[in-house]
CSV table of C-alpha atoms in Angstrom, one decimal:
chain,number,residue,atom,x,y,z
A,1,UNK,CA,136.7,146.5,110.7
A,2,UNK,CA,139.0,149.2,111.6
A,3,UNK,CA,139.8,152.3,109.8
A,4,UNK,CA,143.0,151.5,108.6
A,5,UNK,CA,144.0,151.2,104.7
A,6,UNK,CA,143.4,147.4,103.3
A,7,UNK,CA,144.0,145.1,100.6
A,8,UNK,CA,141.7,141.8,100.8
A,9,UNK,CA,142.4,139.0,99.0
A,10,UNK,CA,139.4,136.0,98.9
A,11,UNK,CA,136.6,137.4,101.0
A,12,UNK,CA,135.7,134.1,102.2
A,13,UNK,CA,132.9,134.2,104.8
A,14,UNK,CA,132.3,136.8,107.0
A,15,UNK,CA,130.9,137.4,110.2
A,16,UNK,CA,127.0,138.2,109.9
A,17,UNK,CA,127.5,141.4,113.0
A,18,UNK,CA,126.2,144.1,110.5
A,19,UNK,CA,129.3,145.4,110.6
A,20,UNK,CA,128.9,149.2,109.0
A,21,UNK,CA,131.7,150.7,107.0
A,22,UNK,CA,132.7,153.6,107.8
A,23,UNK,CA,133.5,156.0,104.7
A,24,UNK,CA,137.3,157.0,106.3
A,25,UNK,CA,137.6,153.2,105.8
A,26,UNK,CA,140.3,152.8,102.6
A,27,UNK,CA,140.3,148.8,101.1
A,28,UNK,CA,141.0,147.5,97.8
A,29,UNK,CA,139.5,144.0,96.9
A,30,UNK,CA,140.1,141.1,95.2
A,31,UNK,CA,137.8,138.9,94.2
A,32,UNK,CA,135.5,137.2,92.0
A,33,UNK,CA,133.4,138.8,89.6
A,34,UNK,CA,130.9,140.3,90.9
A,35,UNK,CA,129.1,142.4,88.2
A,36,UNK,CA,125.9,143.1,91.0
A,37,UNK,CA,128.7,145.8,92.4
A,38,UNK,CA,129.5,148.4,90.1
A,39,UNK,CA,126.6,150.2,91.4
A,40,UNK,CA,127.4,153.4,88.6
A,41,UNK,CA,126.3,157.3,89.6
A,42,UNK,CA,126.1,160.2,88.0
A,43,UNK,CA,129.7,161.3,87.8
A,44,UNK,CA,130.5,157.9,86.9
A,45,UNK,CA,132.9,156.9,84.1
A,46,UNK,CA,132.6,153.3,82.5
A,47,UNK,CA,135.5,152.1,79.8
A,48,UNK,CA,136.1,148.8,77.5
A,49,UNK,CA,140.1,148.2,78.5
A,50,UNK,CA,142.7,145.6,78.0
A,51,UNK,CA,144.9,143.9,80.6
A,52,UNK,CA,147.2,142.0,78.3
A,53,UNK,CA,144.8,141.0,75.6
A,54,UNK,CA,142.4,140.2,78.1
A,55,UNK,CA,138.7,142.6,78.0
A,56,UNK,CA,138.0,143.8,80.7
A,57,UNK,CA,135.9,146.6,81.8
A,58,UNK,CA,137.0,149.6,83.9
A,59,UNK,CA,134.5,152.1,85.9
A,60,UNK,CA,135.2,155.4,88.4
A,61,UNK,CA,134.0,158.1,90.3
A,62,UNK,CA,132.7,159.5,93.3
A,63,UNK,CA,130.2,157.9,96.0
A,64,UNK,CA,127.9,160.0,98.0
A,65,UNK,CA,130.7,158.8,100.7
A,66,UNK,CA,133.1,160.6,99.8
A,67,UNK,CA,135.4,158.7,98.6
A,68,UNK,CA,136.3,157.2,95.2
A,69,UNK,CA,135.5,154.2,93.4
A,70,UNK,CA,136.6,152.5,91.0
A,71,UNK,CA,136.0,149.0,89.8
A,72,UNK,CA,138.3,146.4,87.3
A,73,UNK,CA,136.6,143.3,85.9
A,74,UNK,CA,138.0,140.9,83.9
A,75,UNK,CA,134.6,138.8,82.9
A,76,UNK,CA,136.4,136.4,81.5
A,77,UNK,CA,138.8,135.4,84.4
A,78,UNK,CA,136.0,135.6,86.8
A,79,UNK,CA,137.8,138.2,88.9
A,80,UNK,CA,136.9,142.3,89.9
A,81,UNK,CA,139.4,144.6,91.5
A,82,UNK,CA,137.9,146.6,93.3
A,83,UNK,CA,139.1,150.4,94.9
A,84,UNK,CA,137.5,153.0,98.2
A,85,UNK,CA,139.4,156.0,98.5
A,86,UNK,CA,140.4,158.9,99.7
A,87,UNK,CA,142.1,160.0,96.9
A,88,UNK,CA,141.6,159.3,93.4
A,89,UNK,CA,145.3,159.7,91.9
A,90,UNK,CA,145.7,156.4,94.9
A,91,UNK,CA,142.1,154.6,93.1
A,92,UNK,CA,143.9,155.4,89.5
A,93,UNK,CA,147.2,154.4,90.3
A,94,UNK,CA,145.6,151.0,92.1
A,95,UNK,CA,144.3,149.9,89.2
A,96,UNK,CA,146.6,151.2,86.4
A,97,UNK,CA,148.8,148.0,88.3
A,98,UNK,CA,146.4,144.8,88.2
A,99,UNK,CA,147.8,142.7,86.2
A,100,UNK,CA,147.2,139.0,84.7
A,101,UNK,CA,149.7,136.2,85.4
A,102,UNK,CA,149.3,133.2,85.0
A,103,UNK,CA,151.4,131.9,87.8
A,104,UNK,CA,151.8,133.7,90.6
A,105,UNK,CA,154.5,135.1,93.1
A,106,UNK,CA,154.0,132.0,95.3
A,107,UNK,CA,154.2,129.8,92.5
A,108,UNK,CA,150.7,128.8,92.0
A,109,UNK,CA,148.3,128.9,88.7
A,110,UNK,CA,146.0,131.8,88.2
A,111,UNK,CA,143.8,128.6,87.2
A,112,UNK,CA,143.3,125.9,89.0
A,113,UNK,CA,144.0,122.6,87.6
A,114,UNK,CA,142.0,121.6,85.4
A,115,UNK,CA,143.1,117.5,86.7
A,116,UNK,CA,140.1,116.0,89.3
A,117,UNK,CA,143.4,114.1,91.0
A,118,UNK,CA,146.4,114.8,90.7
A,119,UNK,CA,149.9,113.0,89.8
A,120,UNK,CA,152.4,110.9,92.1
A,121,UNK,CA,154.5,113.0,90.5
A,122,UNK,CA,157.1,113.3,94.1
A,123,UNK,CA,159.7,110.1,94.4
A,124,UNK,CA,157.8,109.7,98.0
A,125,UNK,CA,154.4,109.8,97.2
A,126,UNK,CA,153.2,106.2,97.7
A,127,UNK,CA,154.4,106.1,101.0
A,128,UNK,CA,154.2,109.5,102.7
A,129,UNK,CA,151.5,111.7,102.1
A,130,UNK,CA,153.7,114.7,101.7
A,131,UNK,CA,157.7,114.7,101.9
A,132,UNK,CA,159.6,114.8,105.4
A,133,UNK,CA,161.4,117.8,105.2
A,134,UNK,CA,160.0,120.0,102.2
A,135,UNK,CA,161.9,123.0,100.9
A,136,UNK,CA,158.8,124.9,100.5
A,137,UNK,CA,155.1,124.3,100.2
A,138,UNK,CA,153.0,127.0,98.0
A,139,UNK,CA,149.4,126.8,99.0
A,140,UNK,CA,147.0,128.1,96.5
A,141,UNK,CA,143.7,128.6,97.9
A,142,UNK,CA,140.5,128.5,94.8
A,143,UNK,CA,137.9,128.2,96.6
A,144,UNK,CA,134.9,125.9,95.5
A,145,UNK,CA,133.1,128.6,93.4
A,146,UNK,CA,135.0,129.5,90.3
A,147,UNK,CA,138.1,128.5,88.4
A,148,UNK,CA,140.7,131.4,89.6
A,149,UNK,CA,143.3,131.4,92.6
A,150,UNK,CA,141.4,133.2,95.4
A,151,UNK,CA,145.2,134.3,97.1
A,152,UNK,CA,148.1,132.4,98.1
A,153,UNK,CA,150.9,131.8,100.8
A,154,UNK,CA,154.3,130.1,100.2
A,155,UNK,CA,155.8,128.5,103.9
A,156,UNK,CA,159.7,127.3,103.9
A,157,UNK,CA,162.1,125.9,107.1
A,158,UNK,CA,160.0,124.8,110.1
A,159,UNK,CA,156.9,126.1,109.3
A,160,UNK,CA,156.9,123.5,105.6
A,161,UNK,CA,158.7,120.6,107.6
A,162,UNK,CA,156.0,121.2,110.6
A,163,UNK,CA,152.7,121.3,107.9
A,164,UNK,CA,154.7,118.0,105.6
A,165,UNK,CA,154.3,116.1,109.5
A,166,UNK,CA,151.2,117.3,109.5
A,167,UNK,CA,150.2,116.3,106.2
A,168,UNK,CA,151.3,112.8,107.2
A,169,UNK,CA,150.3,112.1,109.7
A,170,UNK,CA,146.8,112.5,108.2
A,171,UNK,CA,144.4,109.6,109.2
A,172,UNK,CA,144.7,107.3,105.9
A,173,UNK,CA,141.3,107.5,104.0
A,174,UNK,CA,139.6,110.3,102.9
A,175,UNK,CA,136.5,111.6,105.2
A,176,UNK,CA,133.2,109.6,104.8
A,177,UNK,CA,130.4,111.5,102.3
A,178,UNK,CA,126.9,113.2,104.8
A,179,UNK,CA,124.4,112.2,105.7
A,180,UNK,CA,121.9,113.1,102.5
A,181,UNK,CA,119.5,113.6,105.1
A,182,UNK,CA,121.7,116.2,106.5
A,183,UNK,CA,123.6,117.9,103.2
A,184,UNK,CA,122.3,118.0,99.8
A,185,UNK,CA,124.8,115.8,98.2
A,186,UNK,CA,125.5,117.1,94.4
A,187,UNK,CA,125.9,114.4,91.5
A,188,UNK,CA,129.6,114.6,91.7
A,189,UNK,CA,131.8,116.2,94.1
A,190,UNK,CA,133.3,119.3,94.3
A,191,UNK,CA,137.0,120.7,93.2
A,192,UNK,CA,139.7,120.9,95.7
A,193,UNK,CA,139.4,123.5,97.7
A,194,UNK,CA,143.5,124.3,98.2
A,195,UNK,CA,146.8,122.9,96.2
A,196,UNK,CA,149.7,122.2,98.1
A,197,UNK,CA,153.2,122.4,96.1
A,198,UNK,CA,155.6,121.0,98.4
A,199,UNK,CA,159.3,120.8,97.2
A,200,UNK,CA,162.6,119.5,97.9
A,201,UNK,CA,165.7,118.1,96.6
A,202,UNK,CA,164.0,115.3,95.4
A,203,UNK,CA,161.5,116.7,93.4
A,204,UNK,CA,157.8,118.6,92.6
A,205,UNK,CA,154.6,116.7,94.4
A,206,UNK,CA,150.8,118.1,94.5
A,207,UNK,CA,148.6,117.6,96.9
A,208,UNK,CA,145.0,118.0,96.4
A,209,UNK,CA,143.0,119.6,100.5
A,210,UNK,CA,139.2,119.1,99.5
A,211,UNK,CA,137.1,120.2,103.2
A,212,UNK,CA,133.9,122.8,102.3
A,213,UNK,CA,131.4,120.0,100.4
A,214,UNK,CA,129.5,117.1,102.2
A,215,UNK,CA,130.9,114.9,99.6
A,216,UNK,CA,134.8,114.4,98.0
A,217,UNK,CA,136.1,115.6,101.6
A,218,UNK,CA,140.3,114.5,102.5
A,219,UNK,CA,143.3,115.4,100.7
A,220,UNK,CA,144.7,113.2,98.0
A,221,UNK,CA,148.5,112.8,96.0
A,222,UNK,CA,147.1,111.0,93.5
A,223,UNK,CA,148.8,108.1,95.5
A,224,UNK,CA,147.0,108.1,98.8
A,225,UNK,CA,143.8,109.9,100.7
A,226,UNK,CA,143.6,111.1,104.2
A,227,UNK,CA,141.1,112.5,106.1
A,228,UNK,CA,141.3,116.4,106.6
A,229,UNK,CA,140.0,117.7,110.5
A,230,UNK,CA,139.6,121.4,111.4
A,231,UNK,CA,143.4,121.5,113.2
A,232,UNK,CA,144.6,120.4,110.1
A,233,UNK,CA,142.5,123.2,108.0
A,234,UNK,CA,143.5,125.6,110.6
A,235,UNK,CA,147.2,124.9,109.9
A,236,UNK,CA,146.7,125.7,106.0
A,237,UNK,CA,144.2,128.5,106.0
A,238,UNK,CA,145.8,130.3,109.0
A,239,UNK,CA,149.0,130.9,106.3
A,240,UNK,CA,146.0,132.9,104.0
A,241,UNK,CA,144.3,134.9,105.7
A,242,UNK,CA,141.3,133.9,105.5
A,243,UNK,CA,138.3,132.6,107.0
A,244,UNK,CA,137.1,128.5,105.9
A,245,UNK,CA,134.0,126.4,106.5
A,246,UNK,CA,134.6,123.4,107.4
A,247,UNK,CA,132.0,120.8,109.3
A,248,UNK,CA,132.8,118.9,111.9
A,249,UNK,CA,129.8,116.4,112.7
A,250,UNK,CA,129.5,116.0,109.2
A,251,UNK,CA,132.7,113.0,110.1
A,252,UNK,CA,130.8,111.0,112.6
């Protein structure tokens, strides 16, 4: 918890260290819709607005600690942008700058792909989990609780080649489901936490990565399935800059 201005995407797991946020902190957060977090005060104003034809709610005011607060909620997209700044003009400019897109700057769809399993579109999908030397890999992180993109990153060059090699080196077959005595198994596996979009001169493919639940975990490129482990998940999640949950003991 530094006192430097911070932009947060995909808060993910947070340490339970009860570190208070000082009133000197300035922060902007892009995350899931959280209507309970939007607390109005005597000087707060709320109005209905539109982002590209999509209905939204905007709230602005000054908090008890002196910071200028603002929220922009887009309920239909399960999204909220929140700001806490020293200068009301900065808070206003951040909220004014918000836009809705269908595909983000890293090539990731704003909505989770609807298919449970990717189509094996890349020519190498039936022989390897990932092409050997992709020109780029877009890391699209959706998490397990919403259908909207939380954060993304894009790898190229040696970083993309190293991740592709790690994906193709994963042991074949999905991770086993957890012992129902240790974990409440859902009626159906949750959706993939992340979708990796890999591209090279031969075409484009996708790898679904599921790891946070108790069932359906592993890699899936539409033709092959493979296991995930802590080091591989770390490779995927580190460029995204967000935390994750994975219980390695459930693999046994």
